[in-house]
Tab-separated table of C-alpha atoms and ligand atoms in Angstrom:
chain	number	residue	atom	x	y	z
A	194	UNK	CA	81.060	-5.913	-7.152
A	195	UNK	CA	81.785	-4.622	-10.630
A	196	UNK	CA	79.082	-4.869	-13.184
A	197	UNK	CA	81.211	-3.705	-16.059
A	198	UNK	CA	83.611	-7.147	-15.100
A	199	UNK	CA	80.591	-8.938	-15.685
A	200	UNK	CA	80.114	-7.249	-19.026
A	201	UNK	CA	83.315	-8.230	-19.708
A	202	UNK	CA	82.913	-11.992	-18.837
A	203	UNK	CA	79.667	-11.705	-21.122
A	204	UNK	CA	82.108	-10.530	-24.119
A	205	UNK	CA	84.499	-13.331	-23.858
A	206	UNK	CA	81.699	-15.941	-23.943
A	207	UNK	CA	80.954	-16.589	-19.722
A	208	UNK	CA	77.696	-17.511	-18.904
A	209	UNK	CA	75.904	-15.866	-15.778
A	210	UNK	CA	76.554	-19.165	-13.400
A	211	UNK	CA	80.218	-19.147	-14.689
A	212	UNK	CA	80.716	-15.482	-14.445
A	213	UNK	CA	79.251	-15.767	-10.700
A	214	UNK	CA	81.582	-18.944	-9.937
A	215	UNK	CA	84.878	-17.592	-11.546
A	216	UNK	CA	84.706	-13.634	-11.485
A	217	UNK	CA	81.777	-12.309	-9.007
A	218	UNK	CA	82.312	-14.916	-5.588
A	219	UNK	CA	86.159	-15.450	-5.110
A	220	UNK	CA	86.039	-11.289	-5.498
A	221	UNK	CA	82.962	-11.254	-2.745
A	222	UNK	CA	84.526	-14.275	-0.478
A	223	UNK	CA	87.862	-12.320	-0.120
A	224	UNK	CA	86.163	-8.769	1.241
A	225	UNK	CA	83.770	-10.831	3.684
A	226	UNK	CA	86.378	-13.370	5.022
A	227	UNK	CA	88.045	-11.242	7.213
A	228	UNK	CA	84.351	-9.444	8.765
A	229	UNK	CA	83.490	-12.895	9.426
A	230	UNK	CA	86.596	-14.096	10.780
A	231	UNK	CA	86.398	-11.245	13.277
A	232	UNK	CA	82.169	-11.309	13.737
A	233	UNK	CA	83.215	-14.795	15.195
A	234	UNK	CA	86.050	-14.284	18.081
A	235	UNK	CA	83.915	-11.185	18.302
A	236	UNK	CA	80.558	-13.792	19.528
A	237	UNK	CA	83.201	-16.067	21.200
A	238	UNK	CA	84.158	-12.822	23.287
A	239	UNK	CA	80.679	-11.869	24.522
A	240	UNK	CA	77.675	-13.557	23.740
A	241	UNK	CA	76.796	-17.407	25.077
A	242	UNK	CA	75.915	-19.044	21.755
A	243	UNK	CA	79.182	-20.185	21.725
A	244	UNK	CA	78.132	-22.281	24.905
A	245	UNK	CA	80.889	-24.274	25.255
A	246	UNK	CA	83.623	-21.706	26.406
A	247	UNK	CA	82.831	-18.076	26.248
A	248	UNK	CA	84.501	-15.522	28.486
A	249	UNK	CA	82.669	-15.149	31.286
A	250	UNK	CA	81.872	-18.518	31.446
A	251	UNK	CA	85.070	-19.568	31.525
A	252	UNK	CA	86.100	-17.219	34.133
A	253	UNK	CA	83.103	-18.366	36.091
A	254	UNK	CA	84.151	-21.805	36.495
A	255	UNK	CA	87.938	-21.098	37.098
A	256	UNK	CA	86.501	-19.124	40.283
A	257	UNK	CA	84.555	-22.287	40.969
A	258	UNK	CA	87.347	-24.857	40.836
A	259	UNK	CA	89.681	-22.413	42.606
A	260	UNK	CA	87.248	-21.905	45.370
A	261	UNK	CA	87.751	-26.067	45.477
A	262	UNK	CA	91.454	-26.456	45.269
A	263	UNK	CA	92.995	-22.849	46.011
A	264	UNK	CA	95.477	-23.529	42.906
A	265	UNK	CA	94.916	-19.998	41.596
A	266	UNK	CA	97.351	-19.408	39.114
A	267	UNK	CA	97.218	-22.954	37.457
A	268	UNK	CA	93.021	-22.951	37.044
A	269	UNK	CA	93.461	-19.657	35.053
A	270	UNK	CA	96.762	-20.199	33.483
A	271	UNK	CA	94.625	-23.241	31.805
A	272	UNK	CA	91.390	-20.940	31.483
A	273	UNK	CA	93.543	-18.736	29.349
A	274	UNK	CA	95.840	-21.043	27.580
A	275	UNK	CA	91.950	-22.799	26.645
A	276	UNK	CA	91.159	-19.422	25.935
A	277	UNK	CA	94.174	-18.464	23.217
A	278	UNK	CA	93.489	-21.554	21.875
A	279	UNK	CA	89.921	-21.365	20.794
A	280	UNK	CA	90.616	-17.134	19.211
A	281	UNK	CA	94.148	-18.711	17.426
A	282	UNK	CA	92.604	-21.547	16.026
A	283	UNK	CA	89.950	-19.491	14.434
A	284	UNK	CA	91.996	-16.840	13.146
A	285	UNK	CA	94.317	-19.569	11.381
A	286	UNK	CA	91.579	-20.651	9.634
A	287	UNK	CA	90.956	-17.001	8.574
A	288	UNK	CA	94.305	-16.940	7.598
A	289	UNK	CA	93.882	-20.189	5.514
A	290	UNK	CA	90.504	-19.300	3.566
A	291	UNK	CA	91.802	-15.900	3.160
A	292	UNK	CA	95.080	-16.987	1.406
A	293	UNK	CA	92.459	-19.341	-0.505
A	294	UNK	CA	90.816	-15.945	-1.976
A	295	UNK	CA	93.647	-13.817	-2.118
A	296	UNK	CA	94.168	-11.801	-5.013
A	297	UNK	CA	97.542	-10.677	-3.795
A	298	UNK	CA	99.738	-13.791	-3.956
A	299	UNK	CA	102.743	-11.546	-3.062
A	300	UNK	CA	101.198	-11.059	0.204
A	301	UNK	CA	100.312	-14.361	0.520
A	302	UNK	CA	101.495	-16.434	3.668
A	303	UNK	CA	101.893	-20.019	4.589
A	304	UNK	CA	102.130	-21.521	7.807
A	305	UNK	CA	105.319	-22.317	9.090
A	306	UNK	CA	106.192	-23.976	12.860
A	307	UNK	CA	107.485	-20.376	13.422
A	308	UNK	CA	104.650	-18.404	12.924
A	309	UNK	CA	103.431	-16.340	10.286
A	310	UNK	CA	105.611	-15.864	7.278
A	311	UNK	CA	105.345	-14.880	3.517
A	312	UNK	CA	105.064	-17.785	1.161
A	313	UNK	CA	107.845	-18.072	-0.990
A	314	UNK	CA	106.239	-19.907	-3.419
A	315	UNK	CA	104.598	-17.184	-5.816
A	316	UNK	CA	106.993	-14.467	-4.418
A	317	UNK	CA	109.138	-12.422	-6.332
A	318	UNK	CA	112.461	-11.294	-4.783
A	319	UNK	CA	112.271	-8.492	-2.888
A	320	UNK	CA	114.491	-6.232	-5.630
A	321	UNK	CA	112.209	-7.209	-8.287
A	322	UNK	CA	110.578	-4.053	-9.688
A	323	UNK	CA	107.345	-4.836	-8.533
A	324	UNK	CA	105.806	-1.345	-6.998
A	325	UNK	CA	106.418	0.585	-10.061
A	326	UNK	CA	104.526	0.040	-13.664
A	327	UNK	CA	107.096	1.806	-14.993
A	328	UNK	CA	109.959	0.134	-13.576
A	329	UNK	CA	109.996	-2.976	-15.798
A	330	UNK	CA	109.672	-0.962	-19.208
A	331	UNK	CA	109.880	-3.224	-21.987
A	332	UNK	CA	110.631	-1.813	-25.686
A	333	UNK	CA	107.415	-1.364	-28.095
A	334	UNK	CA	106.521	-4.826	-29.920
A	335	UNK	CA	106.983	-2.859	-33.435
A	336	UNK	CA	106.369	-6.179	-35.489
A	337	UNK	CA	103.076	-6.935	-35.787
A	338	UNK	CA	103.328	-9.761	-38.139
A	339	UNK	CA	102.417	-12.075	-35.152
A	340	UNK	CA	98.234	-11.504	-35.060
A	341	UNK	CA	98.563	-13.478	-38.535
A	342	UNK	CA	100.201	-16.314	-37.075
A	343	UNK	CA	97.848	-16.178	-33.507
A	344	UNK	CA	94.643	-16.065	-35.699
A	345	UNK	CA	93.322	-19.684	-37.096
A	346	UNK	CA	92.564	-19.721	-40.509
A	347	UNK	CA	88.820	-19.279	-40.451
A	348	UNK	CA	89.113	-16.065	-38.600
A	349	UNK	CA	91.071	-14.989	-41.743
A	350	UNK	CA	88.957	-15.443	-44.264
A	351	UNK	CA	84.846	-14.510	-44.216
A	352	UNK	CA	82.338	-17.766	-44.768
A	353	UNK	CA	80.881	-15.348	-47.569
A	354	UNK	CA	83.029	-13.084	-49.674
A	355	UNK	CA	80.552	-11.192	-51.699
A	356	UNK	CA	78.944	-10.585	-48.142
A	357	UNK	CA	79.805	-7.610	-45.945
A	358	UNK	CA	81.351	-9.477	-43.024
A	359	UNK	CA	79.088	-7.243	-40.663
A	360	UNK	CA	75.832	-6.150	-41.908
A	361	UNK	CA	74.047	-3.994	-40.048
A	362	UNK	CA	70.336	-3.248	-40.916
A	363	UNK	CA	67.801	-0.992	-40.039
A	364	UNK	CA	68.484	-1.434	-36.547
A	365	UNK	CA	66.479	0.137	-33.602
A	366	UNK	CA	66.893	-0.175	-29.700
A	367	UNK	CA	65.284	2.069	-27.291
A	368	UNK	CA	65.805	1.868	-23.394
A	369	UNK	CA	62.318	2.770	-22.067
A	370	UNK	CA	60.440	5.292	-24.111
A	371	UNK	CA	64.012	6.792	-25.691
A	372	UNK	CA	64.637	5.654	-28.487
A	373	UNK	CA	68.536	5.151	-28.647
A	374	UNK	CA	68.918	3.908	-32.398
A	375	UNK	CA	67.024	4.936	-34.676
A	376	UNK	CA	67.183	2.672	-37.987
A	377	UNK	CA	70.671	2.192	-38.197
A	378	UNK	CA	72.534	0.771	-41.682
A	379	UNK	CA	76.102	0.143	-41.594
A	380	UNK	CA	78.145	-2.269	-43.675
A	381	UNK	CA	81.779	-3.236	-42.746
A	382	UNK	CA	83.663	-5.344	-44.934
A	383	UNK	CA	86.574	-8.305	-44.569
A	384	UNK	CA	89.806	-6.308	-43.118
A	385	UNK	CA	87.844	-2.745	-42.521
A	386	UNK	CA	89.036	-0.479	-39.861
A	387	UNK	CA	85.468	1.298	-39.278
A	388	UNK	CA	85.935	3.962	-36.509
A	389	UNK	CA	83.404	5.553	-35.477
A	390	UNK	CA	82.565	9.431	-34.152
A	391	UNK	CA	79.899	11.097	-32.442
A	392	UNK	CA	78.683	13.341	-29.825
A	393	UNK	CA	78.330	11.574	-26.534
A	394	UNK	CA	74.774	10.047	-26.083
A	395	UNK	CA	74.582	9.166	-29.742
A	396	UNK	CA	74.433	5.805	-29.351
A	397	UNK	CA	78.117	4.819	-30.375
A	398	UNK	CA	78.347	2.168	-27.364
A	399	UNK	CA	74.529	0.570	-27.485
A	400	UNK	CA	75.126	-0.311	-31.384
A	401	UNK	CA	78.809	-1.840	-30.390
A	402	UNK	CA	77.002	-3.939	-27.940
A	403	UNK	CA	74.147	-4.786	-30.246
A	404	UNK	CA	76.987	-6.201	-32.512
A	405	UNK	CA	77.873	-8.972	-30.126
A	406	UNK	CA	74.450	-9.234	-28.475
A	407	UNK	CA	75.244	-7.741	-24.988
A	408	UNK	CA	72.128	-6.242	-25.636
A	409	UNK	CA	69.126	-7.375	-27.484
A	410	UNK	CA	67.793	-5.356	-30.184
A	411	UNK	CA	64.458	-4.231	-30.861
A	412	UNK	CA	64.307	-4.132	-34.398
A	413	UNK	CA	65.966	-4.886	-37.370
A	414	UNK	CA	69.052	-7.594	-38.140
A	415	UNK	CA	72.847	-7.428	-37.234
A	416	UNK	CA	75.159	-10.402	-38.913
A	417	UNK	CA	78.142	-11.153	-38.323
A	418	UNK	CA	80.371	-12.920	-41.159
A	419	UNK	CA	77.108	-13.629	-42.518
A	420	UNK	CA	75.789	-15.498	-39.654
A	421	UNK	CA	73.144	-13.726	-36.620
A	422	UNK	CA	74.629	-13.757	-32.807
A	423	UNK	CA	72.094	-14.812	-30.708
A	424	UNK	CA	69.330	-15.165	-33.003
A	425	UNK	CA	67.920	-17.788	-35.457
A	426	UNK	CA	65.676	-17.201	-38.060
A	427	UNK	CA	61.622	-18.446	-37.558
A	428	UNK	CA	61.385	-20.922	-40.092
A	429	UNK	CA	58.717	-19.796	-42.639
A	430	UNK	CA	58.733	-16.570	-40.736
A	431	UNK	CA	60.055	-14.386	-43.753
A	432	UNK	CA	62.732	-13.167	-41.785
A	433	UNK	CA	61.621	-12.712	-38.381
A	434	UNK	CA	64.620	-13.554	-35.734
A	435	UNK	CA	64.185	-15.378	-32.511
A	436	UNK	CA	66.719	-14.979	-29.965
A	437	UNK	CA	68.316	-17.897	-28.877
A	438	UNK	CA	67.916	-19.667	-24.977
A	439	UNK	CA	71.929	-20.027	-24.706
A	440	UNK	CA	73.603	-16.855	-25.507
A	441	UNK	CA	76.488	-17.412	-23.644
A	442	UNK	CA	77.148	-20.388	-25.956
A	443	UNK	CA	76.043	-17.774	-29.684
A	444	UNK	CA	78.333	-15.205	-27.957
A	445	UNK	CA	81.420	-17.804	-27.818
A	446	UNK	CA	80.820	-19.202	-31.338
A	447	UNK	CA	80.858	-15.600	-32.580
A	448	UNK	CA	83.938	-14.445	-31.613
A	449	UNK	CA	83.744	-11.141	-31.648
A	450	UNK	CA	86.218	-9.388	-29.101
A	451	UNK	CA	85.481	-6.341	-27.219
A	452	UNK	CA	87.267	-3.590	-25.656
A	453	UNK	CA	85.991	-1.283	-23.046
A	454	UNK	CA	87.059	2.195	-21.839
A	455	UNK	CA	87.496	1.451	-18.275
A	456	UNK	CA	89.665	-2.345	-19.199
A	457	UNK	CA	87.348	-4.190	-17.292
A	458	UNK	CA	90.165	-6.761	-16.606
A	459	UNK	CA	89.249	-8.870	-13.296
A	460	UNK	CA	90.895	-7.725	-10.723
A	461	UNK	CA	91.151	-10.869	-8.587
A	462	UNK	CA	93.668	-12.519	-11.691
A	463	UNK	CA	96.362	-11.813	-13.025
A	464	UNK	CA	97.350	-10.396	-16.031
A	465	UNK	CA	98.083	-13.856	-17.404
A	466	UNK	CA	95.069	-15.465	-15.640
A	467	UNK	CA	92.899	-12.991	-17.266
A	468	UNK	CA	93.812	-14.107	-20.803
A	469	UNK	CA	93.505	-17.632	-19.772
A	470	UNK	CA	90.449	-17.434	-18.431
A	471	UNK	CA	88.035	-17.596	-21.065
A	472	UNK	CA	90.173	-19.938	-23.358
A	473	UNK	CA	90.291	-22.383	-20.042
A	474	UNK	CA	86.473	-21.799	-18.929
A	475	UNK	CA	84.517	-21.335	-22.291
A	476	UNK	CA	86.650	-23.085	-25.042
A	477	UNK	CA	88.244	-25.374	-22.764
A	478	UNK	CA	92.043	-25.199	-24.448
A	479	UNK	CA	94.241	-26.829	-22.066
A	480	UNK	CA	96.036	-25.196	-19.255
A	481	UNK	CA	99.965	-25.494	-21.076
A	482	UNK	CA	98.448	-24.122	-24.394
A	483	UNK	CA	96.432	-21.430	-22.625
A	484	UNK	CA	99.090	-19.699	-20.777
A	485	UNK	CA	101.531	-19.962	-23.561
A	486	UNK	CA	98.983	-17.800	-25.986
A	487	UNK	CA	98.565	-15.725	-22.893
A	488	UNK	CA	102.432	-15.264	-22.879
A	489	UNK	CA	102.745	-14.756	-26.706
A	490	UNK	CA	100.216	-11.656	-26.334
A	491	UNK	CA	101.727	-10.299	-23.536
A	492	UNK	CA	104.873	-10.260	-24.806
A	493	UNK	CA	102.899	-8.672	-27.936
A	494	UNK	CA	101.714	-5.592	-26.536
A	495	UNK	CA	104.691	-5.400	-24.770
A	496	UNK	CA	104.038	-6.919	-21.230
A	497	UNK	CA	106.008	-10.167	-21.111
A	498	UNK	CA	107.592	-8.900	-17.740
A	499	UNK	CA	103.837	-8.216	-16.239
A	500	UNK	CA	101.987	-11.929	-16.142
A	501	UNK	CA	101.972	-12.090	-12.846
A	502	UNK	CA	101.271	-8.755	-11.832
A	503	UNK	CA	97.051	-7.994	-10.374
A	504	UNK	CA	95.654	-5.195	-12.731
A	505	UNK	CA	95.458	-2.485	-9.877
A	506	UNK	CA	99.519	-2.810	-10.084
A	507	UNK	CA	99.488	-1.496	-13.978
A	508	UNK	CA	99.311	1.797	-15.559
A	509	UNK	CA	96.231	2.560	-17.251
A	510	UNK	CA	98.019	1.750	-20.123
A	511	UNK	CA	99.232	-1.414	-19.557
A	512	UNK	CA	95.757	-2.406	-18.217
A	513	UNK	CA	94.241	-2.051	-21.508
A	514	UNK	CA	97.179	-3.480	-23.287
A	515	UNK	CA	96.334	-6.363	-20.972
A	516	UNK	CA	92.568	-5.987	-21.874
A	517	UNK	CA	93.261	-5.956	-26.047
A	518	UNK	CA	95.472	-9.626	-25.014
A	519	UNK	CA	92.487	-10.945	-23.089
A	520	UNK	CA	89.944	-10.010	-25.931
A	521	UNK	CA	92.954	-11.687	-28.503
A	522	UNK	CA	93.255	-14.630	-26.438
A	523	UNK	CA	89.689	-16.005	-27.776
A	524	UNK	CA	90.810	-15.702	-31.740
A	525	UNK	CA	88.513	-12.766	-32.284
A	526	UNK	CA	87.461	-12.622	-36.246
A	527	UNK	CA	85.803	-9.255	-35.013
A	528	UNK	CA	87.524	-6.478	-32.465
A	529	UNK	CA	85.175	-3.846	-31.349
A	530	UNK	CA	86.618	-0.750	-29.124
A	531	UNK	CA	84.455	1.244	-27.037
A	532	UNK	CA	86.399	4.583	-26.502
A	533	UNK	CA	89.585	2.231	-25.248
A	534	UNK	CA	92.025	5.610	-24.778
A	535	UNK	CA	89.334	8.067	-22.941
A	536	UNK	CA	89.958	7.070	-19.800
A	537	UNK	CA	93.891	7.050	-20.111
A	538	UNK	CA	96.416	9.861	-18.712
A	539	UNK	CA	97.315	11.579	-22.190
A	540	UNK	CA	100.573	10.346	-22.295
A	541	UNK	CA	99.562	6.781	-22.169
A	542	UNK	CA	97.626	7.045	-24.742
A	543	UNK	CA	100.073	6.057	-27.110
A	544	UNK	CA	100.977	2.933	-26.686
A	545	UNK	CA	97.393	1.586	-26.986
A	546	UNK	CA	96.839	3.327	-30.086
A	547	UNK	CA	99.889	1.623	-31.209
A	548	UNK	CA	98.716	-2.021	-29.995
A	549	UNK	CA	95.862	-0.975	-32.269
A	550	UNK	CA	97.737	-0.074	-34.922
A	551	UNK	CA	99.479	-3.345	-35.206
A	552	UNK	CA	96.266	-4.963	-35.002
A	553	UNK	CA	94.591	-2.872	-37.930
A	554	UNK	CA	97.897	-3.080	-40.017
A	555	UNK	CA	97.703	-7.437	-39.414
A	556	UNK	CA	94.432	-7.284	-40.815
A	557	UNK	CA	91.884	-7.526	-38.271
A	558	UNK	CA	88.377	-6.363	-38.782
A	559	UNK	CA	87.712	-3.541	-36.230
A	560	UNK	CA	85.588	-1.379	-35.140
A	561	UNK	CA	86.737	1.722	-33.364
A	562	UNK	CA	84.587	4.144	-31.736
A	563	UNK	CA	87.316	7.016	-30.319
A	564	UNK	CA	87.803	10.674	-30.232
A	565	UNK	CA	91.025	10.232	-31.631
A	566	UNK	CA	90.667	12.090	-34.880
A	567	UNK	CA	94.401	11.593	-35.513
A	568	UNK	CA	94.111	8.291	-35.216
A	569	UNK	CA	90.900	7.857	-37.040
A	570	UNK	CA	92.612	10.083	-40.008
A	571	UNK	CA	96.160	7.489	-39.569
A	572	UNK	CA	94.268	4.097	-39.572
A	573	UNK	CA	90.768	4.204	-40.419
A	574	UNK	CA	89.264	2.557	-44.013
A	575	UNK	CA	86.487	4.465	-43.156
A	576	UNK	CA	85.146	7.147	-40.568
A	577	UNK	CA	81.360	6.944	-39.531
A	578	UNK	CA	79.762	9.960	-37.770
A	579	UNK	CA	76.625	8.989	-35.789
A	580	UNK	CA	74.273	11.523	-33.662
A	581	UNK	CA	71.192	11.414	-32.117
A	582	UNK	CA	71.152	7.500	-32.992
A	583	UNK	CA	72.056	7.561	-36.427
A	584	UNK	CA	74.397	7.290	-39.062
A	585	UNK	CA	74.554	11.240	-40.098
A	586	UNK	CA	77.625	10.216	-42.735
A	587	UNK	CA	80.280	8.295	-43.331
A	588	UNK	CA	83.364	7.768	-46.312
A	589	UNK	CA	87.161	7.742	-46.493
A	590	UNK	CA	89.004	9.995	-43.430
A	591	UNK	CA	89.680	12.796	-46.086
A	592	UNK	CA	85.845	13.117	-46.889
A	593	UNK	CA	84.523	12.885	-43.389
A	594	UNK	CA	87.143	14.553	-40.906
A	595	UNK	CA	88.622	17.188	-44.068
A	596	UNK	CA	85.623	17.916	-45.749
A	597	UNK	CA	82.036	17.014	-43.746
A	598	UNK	CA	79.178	17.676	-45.710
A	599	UNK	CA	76.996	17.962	-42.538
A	600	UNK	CA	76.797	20.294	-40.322
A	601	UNK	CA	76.356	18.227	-37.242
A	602	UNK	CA	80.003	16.719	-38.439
A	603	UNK	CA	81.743	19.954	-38.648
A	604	UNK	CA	80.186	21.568	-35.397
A	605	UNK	CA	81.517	17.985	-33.761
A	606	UNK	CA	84.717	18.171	-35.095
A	607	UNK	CA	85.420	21.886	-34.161
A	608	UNK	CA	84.575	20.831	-30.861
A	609	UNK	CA	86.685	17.307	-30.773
A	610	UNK	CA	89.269	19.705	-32.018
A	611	UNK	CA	89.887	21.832	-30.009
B	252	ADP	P1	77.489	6.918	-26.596
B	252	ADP	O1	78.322	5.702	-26.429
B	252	ADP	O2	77.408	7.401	-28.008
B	252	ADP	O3	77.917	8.024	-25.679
B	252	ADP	P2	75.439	5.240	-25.518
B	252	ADP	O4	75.154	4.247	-26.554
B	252	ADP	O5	76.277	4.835	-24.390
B	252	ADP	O6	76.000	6.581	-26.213
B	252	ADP	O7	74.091	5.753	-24.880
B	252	ADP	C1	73.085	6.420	-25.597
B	252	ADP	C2	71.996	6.766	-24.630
B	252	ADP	O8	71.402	5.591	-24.141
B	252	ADP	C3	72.511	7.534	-23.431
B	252	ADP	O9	71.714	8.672	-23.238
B	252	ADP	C4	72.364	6.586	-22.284
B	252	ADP	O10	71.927	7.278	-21.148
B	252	ADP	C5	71.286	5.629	-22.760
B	252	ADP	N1	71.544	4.281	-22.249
B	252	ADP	C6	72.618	3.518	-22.548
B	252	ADP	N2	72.537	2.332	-21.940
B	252	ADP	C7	71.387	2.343	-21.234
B	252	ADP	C8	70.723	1.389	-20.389
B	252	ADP	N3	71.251	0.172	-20.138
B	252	ADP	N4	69.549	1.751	-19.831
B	252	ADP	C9	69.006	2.975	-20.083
B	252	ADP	N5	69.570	3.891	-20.859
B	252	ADP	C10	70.737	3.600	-21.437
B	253	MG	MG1	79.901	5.318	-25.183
């Protein structure tokens, strides 16, 4: 089972019991069904706790009642038909639980007094484009103007103006003895595009996750829109932070989407059930309202034709498309990308960037860490270079990627280069 889909339920709000009950068991109960299904005709076959009727057994006392009657071929005609029986009746129930767990409703099938056949229900016609991404193209959404009219007011507009809406100070997290951020200050304000560079190992992806409390810190305070995620203040402690029992719940009230280099979608739902999820399961919109947000985005990043379709059918590209809907889908006042193009084919890359773009040009506060220098230089406010867990400089693209002051910024950049 995949940990980073976990991660990803953690972003959006799930608790641990829901992540287990939506996300981690249908995904487990569909790859054991069928070993159990077959474990049991299997035991049925050869071994005896299946007292009742087993094999041998059954062959046994055919012999006996033939040795009565002489009737041969009617005592085992029955002994077999009993036998087909018992192995059919268990593998339709296989067949039922598995199409109870099945993540590929196209292969889906119902039981008919004919046999076997597909269910027709959640099937596409056969000349539907459904084996190729690339078959179902859909033009670009150019207009961005719609994040303004997705986003509720409050997500608009910080609870503090003269406040930077996040506020990161002095921060420090170590994993064991290394010490992985090393008193880290960082200020983004209402609207900023912050992206973020730095030498692998720096730390770029432990201070993202510090930002929406996927991982606690060890010292010093992170705020978002003025308010902490996870943490409340010790009364009369002068500061001190406490984090909080339910962080599930302080993860949900922050919303602060997240976007990870691998998508993370979950791979048992579809692309519409994965932007429904978390509005359904952790801020309970209803089901009508749900999906149609879910179709909005799609059709947003340019996917209207895909709802249906698992993850593992889309391009890389259209994954994370789906991925930057999913994170949308929970009115994010905060969208923070972890490296969302590395793991693309290069010429995907750009229609992700573009997503992004829209995003950044409807006014959403994001944070961006990427390699992308081109894209840091197009869209970023600011640029921030961290290494070896801090923030080494930062300013305007012109001042950081044209003319670094710092040597570690320059020797990074010749290499990002070229
Ligand atoms: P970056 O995103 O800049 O490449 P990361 O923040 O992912 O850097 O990681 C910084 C360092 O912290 C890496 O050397 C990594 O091995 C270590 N690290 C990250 N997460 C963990 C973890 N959960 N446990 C132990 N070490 C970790
Ligand atoms: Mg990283």
């Amino acid at each position: 089972m995949n940990r980073s889909q976990s991660t990803a339920a953690a972003a959006l709000g799930m608790g641990p019991l829901l992540t287990l009950r939506r996300i981690i068991l249908p995904q487990s109960m569909r790859a054991v069904i069928p070993g159990l299904a077959n474990d049991t005709i299997g035991m049925l076959k050869l071994t005896s706790i299946a007292s009742v009727i087993f094999v041998n057994e059954l062959t046994f006392r055919s012999q006996q009642v033939v040795g009565q009657n002489f009737k041969f071929f009617t005592v085992f005609g029955a002994a077999a038909v009993i036998y087909l029986v018992l192995t059919s009746g268990i593998s339709l129930l296989q067949v039922w639980l598995e199409s109870i767990f099945d993540h590929e409703r196209d292969r889906k099938v119902t039981l008919s007094w004919f046999g076997l056949r597909p269910s027709t229900r959640n099937v596409k016609p056969l000349d539907a484009p459904i084996d190729s991404p690339v078959a179902a193209k859909e033009p670009e959404a150019n207009d961005h103007a719609w994040i303004g009219t997705l986003l509720p007011a409050e997500s608009r507009t910080p609870r503090h103006r003269d406040e930077p809406f996040v506020a990161c100070r002095n921060v420090w997290k170590s994993y064991g003895k290394r010490e992985i951020l090393r008193g880290v200050d960082l200020s983004i304000g209402h609207g900023e595009v912050v992206v973020i560079l730095g030498p692998s190992g720096s730390g770029k992806s432990t201070l993202l996750k510090l930002i929406n409390h996927l991982e606690p810190l060890d010292w010093g305070t992170i705020k978002v829109d003025s308010q902490y995620v996870g943490y409340r203040e010790v009364p009369g402690g002068g500061g001190t932070v406490r984090p909080l029992h339910n962080l599930a719940r302080a993860r949900a009230e922050a919303r602060v989407g997240m976007v990870f280099q691998h998508f993370n979608l979950f791979s048992h739902l579809s692309a519409l059930d994965n932007i429904v999820e978390a509005q359904r399961q952790v801020y309970d919109v209803p089901r009508a309202e749900a999906q149609a947000l879910g179709r909005e985005l799609l059709k947003s990043v340019g996917l209207a034709a895909h709802a249906d379709f698992l993850p593992h059918r889309l391009s890389g590209g259209q994954q994370q498309r789906v991925a930057i809907a999913r994170a949308l889908a929970i009115k994010p006042k905060l969208m923070l990308f972890d490296e969302p193009t590395s793991a693309l084919d290069p010429e995907l890359v750009g229609e992700v960037l573009g997503v992004m773009r829209g995003l950044a040009d409807a006014g959403m506060t994001m944070v961006v860490v990427t390699h992308e220098v081109r894209f840091a230089r197009d869209v970023a406010d600011r640029v921030v270079f961290m290494d070896g867990g801090e923030v080494i400089e930062q300013g305007t693209p012109q001042q950081v990627i044209d003319n670094p002051t710092h040597e570690r910024t320059q020797k990074f950049l010749n290499v990002v280069a070229n």
